[in-house]
mmCIF file of C-alpha atoms in Angstrom:
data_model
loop_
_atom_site.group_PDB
_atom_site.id
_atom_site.type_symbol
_atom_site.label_atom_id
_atom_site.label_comp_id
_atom_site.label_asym_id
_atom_site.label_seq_id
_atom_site.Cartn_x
_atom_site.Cartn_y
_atom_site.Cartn_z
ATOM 1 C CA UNK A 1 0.000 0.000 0.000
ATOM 2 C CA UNK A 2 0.958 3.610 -0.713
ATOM 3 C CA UNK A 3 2.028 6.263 1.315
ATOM 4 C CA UNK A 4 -0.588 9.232 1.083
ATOM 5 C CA UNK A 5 0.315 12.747 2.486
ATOM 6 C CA UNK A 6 -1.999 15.105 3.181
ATOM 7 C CA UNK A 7 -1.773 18.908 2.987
ATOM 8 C CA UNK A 8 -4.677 21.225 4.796
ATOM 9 C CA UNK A 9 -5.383 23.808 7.073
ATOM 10 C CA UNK A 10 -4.049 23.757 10.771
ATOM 11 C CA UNK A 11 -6.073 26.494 11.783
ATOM 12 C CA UNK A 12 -7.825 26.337 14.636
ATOM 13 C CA UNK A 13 -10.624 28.811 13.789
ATOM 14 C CA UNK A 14 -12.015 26.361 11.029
ATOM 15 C CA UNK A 15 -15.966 25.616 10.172
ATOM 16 C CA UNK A 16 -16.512 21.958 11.839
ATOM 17 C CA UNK A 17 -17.377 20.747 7.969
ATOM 18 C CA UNK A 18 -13.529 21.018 6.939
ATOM 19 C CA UNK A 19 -12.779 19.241 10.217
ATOM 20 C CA UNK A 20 -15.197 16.645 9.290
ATOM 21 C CA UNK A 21 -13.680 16.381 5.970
ATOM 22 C CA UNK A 22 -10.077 15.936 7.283
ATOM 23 C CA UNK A 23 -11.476 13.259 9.281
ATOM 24 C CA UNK A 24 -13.310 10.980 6.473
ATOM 25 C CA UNK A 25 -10.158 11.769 4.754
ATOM 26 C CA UNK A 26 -8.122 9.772 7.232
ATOM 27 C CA UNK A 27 -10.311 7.249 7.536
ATOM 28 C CA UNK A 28 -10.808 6.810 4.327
ATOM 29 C CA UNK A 29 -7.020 6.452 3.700
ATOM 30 C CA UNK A 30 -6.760 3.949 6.822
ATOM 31 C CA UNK A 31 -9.559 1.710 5.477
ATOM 32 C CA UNK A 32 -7.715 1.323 2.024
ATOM 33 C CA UNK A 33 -4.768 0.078 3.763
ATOM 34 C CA UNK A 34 -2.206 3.194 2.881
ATOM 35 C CA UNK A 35 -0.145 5.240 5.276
ATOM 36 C CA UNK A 36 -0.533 8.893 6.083
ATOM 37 C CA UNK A 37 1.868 10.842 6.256
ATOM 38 C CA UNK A 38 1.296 14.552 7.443
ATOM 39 C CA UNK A 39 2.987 18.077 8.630
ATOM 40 C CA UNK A 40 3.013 16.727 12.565
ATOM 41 C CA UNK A 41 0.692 18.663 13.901
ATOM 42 C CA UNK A 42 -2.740 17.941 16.118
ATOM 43 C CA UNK A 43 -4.517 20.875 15.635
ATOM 44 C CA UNK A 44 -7.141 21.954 13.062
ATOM 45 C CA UNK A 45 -7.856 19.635 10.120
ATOM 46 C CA UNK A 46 -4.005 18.542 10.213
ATOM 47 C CA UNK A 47 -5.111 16.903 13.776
ATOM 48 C CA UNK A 48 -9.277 15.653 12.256
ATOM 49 C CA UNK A 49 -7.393 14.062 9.129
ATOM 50 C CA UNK A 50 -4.242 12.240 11.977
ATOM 51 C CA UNK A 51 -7.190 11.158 14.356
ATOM 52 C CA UNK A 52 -9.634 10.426 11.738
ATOM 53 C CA UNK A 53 -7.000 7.945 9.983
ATOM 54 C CA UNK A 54 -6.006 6.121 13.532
ATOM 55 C CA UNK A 55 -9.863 6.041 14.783
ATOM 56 C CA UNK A 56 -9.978 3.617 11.558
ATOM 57 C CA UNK A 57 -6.786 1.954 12.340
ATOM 58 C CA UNK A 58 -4.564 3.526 10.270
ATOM 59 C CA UNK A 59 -0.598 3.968 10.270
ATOM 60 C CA UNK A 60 0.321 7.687 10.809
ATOM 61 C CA UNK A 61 3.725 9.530 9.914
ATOM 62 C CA UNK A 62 4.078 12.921 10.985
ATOM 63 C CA UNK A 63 6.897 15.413 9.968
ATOM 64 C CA UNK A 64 7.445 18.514 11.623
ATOM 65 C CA UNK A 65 9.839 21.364 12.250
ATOM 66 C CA UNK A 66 11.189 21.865 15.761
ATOM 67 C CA UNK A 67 9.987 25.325 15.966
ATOM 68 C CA UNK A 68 6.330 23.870 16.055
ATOM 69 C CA UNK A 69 6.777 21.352 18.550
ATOM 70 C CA UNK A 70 7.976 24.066 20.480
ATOM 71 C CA UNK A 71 4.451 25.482 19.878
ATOM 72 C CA UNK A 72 3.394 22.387 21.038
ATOM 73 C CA UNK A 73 1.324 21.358 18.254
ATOM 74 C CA UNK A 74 2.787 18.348 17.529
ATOM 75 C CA UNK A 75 0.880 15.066 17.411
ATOM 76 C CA UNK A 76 3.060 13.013 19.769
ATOM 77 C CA UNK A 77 0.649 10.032 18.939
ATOM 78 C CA UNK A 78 1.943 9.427 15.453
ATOM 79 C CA UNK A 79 2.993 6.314 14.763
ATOM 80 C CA UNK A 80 6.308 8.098 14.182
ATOM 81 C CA UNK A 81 7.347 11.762 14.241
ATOM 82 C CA UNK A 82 9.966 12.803 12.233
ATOM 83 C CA UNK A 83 11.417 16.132 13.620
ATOM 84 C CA UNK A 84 13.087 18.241 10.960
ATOM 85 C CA UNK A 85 15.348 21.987 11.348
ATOM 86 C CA UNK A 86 13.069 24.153 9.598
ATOM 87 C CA UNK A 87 9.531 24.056 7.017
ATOM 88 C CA UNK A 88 11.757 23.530 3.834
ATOM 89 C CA UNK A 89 13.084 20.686 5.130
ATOM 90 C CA UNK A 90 9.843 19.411 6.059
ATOM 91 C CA UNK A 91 8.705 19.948 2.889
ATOM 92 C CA UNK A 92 11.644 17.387 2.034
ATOM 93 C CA UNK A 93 10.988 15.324 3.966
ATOM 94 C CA UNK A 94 7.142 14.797 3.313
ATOM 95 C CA UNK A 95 7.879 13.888 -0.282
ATOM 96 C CA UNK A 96 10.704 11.901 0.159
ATOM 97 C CA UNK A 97 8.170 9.945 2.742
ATOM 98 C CA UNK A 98 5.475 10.044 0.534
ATOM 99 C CA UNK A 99 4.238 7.998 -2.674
ATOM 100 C CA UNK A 100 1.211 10.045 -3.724
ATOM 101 C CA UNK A 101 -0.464 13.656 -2.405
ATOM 102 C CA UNK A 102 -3.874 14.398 -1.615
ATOM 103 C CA UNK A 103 -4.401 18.732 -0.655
ATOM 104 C CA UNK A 104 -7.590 19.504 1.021
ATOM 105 C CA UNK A 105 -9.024 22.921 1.564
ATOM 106 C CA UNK A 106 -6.284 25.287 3.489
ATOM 107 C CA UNK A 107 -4.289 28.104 3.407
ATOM 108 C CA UNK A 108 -1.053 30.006 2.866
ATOM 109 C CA UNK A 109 1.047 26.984 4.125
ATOM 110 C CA UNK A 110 -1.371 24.448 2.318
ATOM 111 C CA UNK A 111 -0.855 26.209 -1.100
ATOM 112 C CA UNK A 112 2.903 26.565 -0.412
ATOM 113 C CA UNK A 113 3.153 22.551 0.048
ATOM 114 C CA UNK A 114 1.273 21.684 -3.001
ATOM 115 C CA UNK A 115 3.207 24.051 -5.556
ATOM 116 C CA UNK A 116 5.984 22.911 -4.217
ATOM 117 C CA UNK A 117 5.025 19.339 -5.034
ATOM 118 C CA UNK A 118 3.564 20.435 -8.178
ATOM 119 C CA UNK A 119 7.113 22.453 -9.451
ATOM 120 C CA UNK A 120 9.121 19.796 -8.867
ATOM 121 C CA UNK A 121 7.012 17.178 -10.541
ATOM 122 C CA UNK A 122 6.881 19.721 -13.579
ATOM 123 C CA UNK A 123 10.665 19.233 -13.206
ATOM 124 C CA UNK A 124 10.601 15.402 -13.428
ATOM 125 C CA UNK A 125 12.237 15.463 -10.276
ATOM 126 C CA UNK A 126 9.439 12.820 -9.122
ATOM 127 C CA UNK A 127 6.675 11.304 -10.726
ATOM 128 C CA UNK A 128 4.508 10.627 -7.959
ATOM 129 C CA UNK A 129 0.354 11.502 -8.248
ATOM 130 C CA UNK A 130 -1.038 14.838 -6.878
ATOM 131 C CA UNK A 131 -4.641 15.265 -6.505
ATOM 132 C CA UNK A 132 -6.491 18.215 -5.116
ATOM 133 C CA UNK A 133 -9.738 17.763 -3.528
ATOM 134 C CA UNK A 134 -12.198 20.492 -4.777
ATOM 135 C CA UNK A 135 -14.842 20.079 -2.222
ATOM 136 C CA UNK A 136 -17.838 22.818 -2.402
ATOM 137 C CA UNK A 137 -15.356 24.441 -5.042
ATOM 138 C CA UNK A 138 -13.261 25.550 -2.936
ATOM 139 C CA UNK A 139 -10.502 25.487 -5.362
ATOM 140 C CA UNK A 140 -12.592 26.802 -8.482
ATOM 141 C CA UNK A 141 -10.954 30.653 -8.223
ATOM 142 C CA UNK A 142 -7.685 28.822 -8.427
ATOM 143 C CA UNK A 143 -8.327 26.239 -10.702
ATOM 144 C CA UNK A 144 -9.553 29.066 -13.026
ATOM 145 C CA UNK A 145 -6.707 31.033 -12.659
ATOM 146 C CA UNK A 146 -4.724 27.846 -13.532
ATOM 147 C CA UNK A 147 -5.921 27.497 -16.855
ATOM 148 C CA UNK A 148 -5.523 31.261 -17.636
ATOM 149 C CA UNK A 149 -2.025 30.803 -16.415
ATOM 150 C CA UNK A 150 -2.052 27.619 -19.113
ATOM 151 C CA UNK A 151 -3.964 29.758 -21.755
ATOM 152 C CA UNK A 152 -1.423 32.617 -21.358
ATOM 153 C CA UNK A 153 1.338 29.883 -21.953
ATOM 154 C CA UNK A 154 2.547 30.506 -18.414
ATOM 155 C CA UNK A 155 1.960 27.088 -17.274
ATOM 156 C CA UNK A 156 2.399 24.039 -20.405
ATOM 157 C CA UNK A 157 -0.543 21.978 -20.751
ATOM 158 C CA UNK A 158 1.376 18.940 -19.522
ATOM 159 C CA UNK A 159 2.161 20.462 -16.319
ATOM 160 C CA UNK A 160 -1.044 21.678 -15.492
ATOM 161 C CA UNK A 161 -2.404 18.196 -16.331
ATOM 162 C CA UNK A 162 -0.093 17.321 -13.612
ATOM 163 C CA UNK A 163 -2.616 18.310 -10.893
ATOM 164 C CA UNK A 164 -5.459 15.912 -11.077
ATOM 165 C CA UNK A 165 -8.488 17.436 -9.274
ATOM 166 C CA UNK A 166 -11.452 15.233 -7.708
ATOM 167 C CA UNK A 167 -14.644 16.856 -5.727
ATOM 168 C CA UNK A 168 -14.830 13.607 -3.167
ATOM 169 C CA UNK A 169 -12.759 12.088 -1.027
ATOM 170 C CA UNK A 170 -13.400 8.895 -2.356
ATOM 171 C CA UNK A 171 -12.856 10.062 -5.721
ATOM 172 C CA UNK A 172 -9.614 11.319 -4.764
ATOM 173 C CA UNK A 173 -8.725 8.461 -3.960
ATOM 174 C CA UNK A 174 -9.424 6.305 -6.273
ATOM 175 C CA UNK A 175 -8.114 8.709 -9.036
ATOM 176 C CA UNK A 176 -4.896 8.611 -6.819
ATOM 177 C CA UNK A 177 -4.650 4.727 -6.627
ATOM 178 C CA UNK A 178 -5.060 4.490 -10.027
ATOM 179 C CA UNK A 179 -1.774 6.679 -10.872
ATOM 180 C CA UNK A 180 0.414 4.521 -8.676
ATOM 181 C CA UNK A 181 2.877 2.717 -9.704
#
């Protein structure tokens, strides 16, 4: 099985139904057999997706930078916690851990892990699947600006097709599963 990471929010000022999607997400990872790996924290949906995926008996891998354990917003329950200097290592870290990546709904920092992903698979530096999960649209703004971006022959078609884009968790998925290796 495959190990999934997960980039979202890990604000704690969230509505409950991004919480609640963080949590099917992790338990919908756990009861397909696959690993999740995450940014080490327990708060927000970062913690709903960690506790979702053990409630269902899941294997959970978190990686986080010293500075936030010193926040203490670490999930010291992981299965294992992986520690790292600073958030670009992290970032390192996470897809050197990882086989595929799911991004829910989030932020600054959630946007900031999944271009990085994204660049360096436009690089060929890995070929690993990337699907973003477009619940309620949340993404549409930025999905639109992707294709201008595309249109504008910022962005070449092959890269953008890159980013695979799924409105369900189970559809995510399953479009992710079937891009593995």
């Amino acid at each position: 099985m495959a190990a999934i990471c997960v980039f979202c929010a890990s604000s704690r000022t969230l509505d409950q139904r991004w919480l609640d999607l963080a949590a099917e997400t992790g338990r919908e990872i756990a009861r397909r057999g696959h690993t999740l790996v995450s940014g080490g924290g327990c708060v927000g949906m970062m913690g709903a997706v960690v506790d979702g995926a053990r409630s269902a008996g899941g294997r959970t891998v978190g990686v986080i930078p010293q500075s936030l354990v010193d926040l203490e917003v670490a999930d010291l329950a992981s299965d294992e916690l992986l520690v790292t200097a600073s958030m670009a290592d992290r970032k390192t870290l996470m897809i050197e851990k990882s086989d595929a990546f799911l991004t829910l709904p989030g932020g600054l920092g959630t946007l900031d892990e999944l271009f990085e992903v994204w660049t360096t698979a436009t690089l060929a530096l890995h070929t690993k699947p990337m699907v973003l999960v477009d619940a309620d649209g949340f993404y549409r703004p930025l999905l639109d600006w992707l294709t201008t971006l595309t249109d504008r022959h910022f962005l070449k078609p092959a890269g953008q097709d890159l980013l695979l884009v799924a409105d369900t968790i189970p559809n995510a998925l399953t479009t992710l599963e079937s891009h593995l290796p």
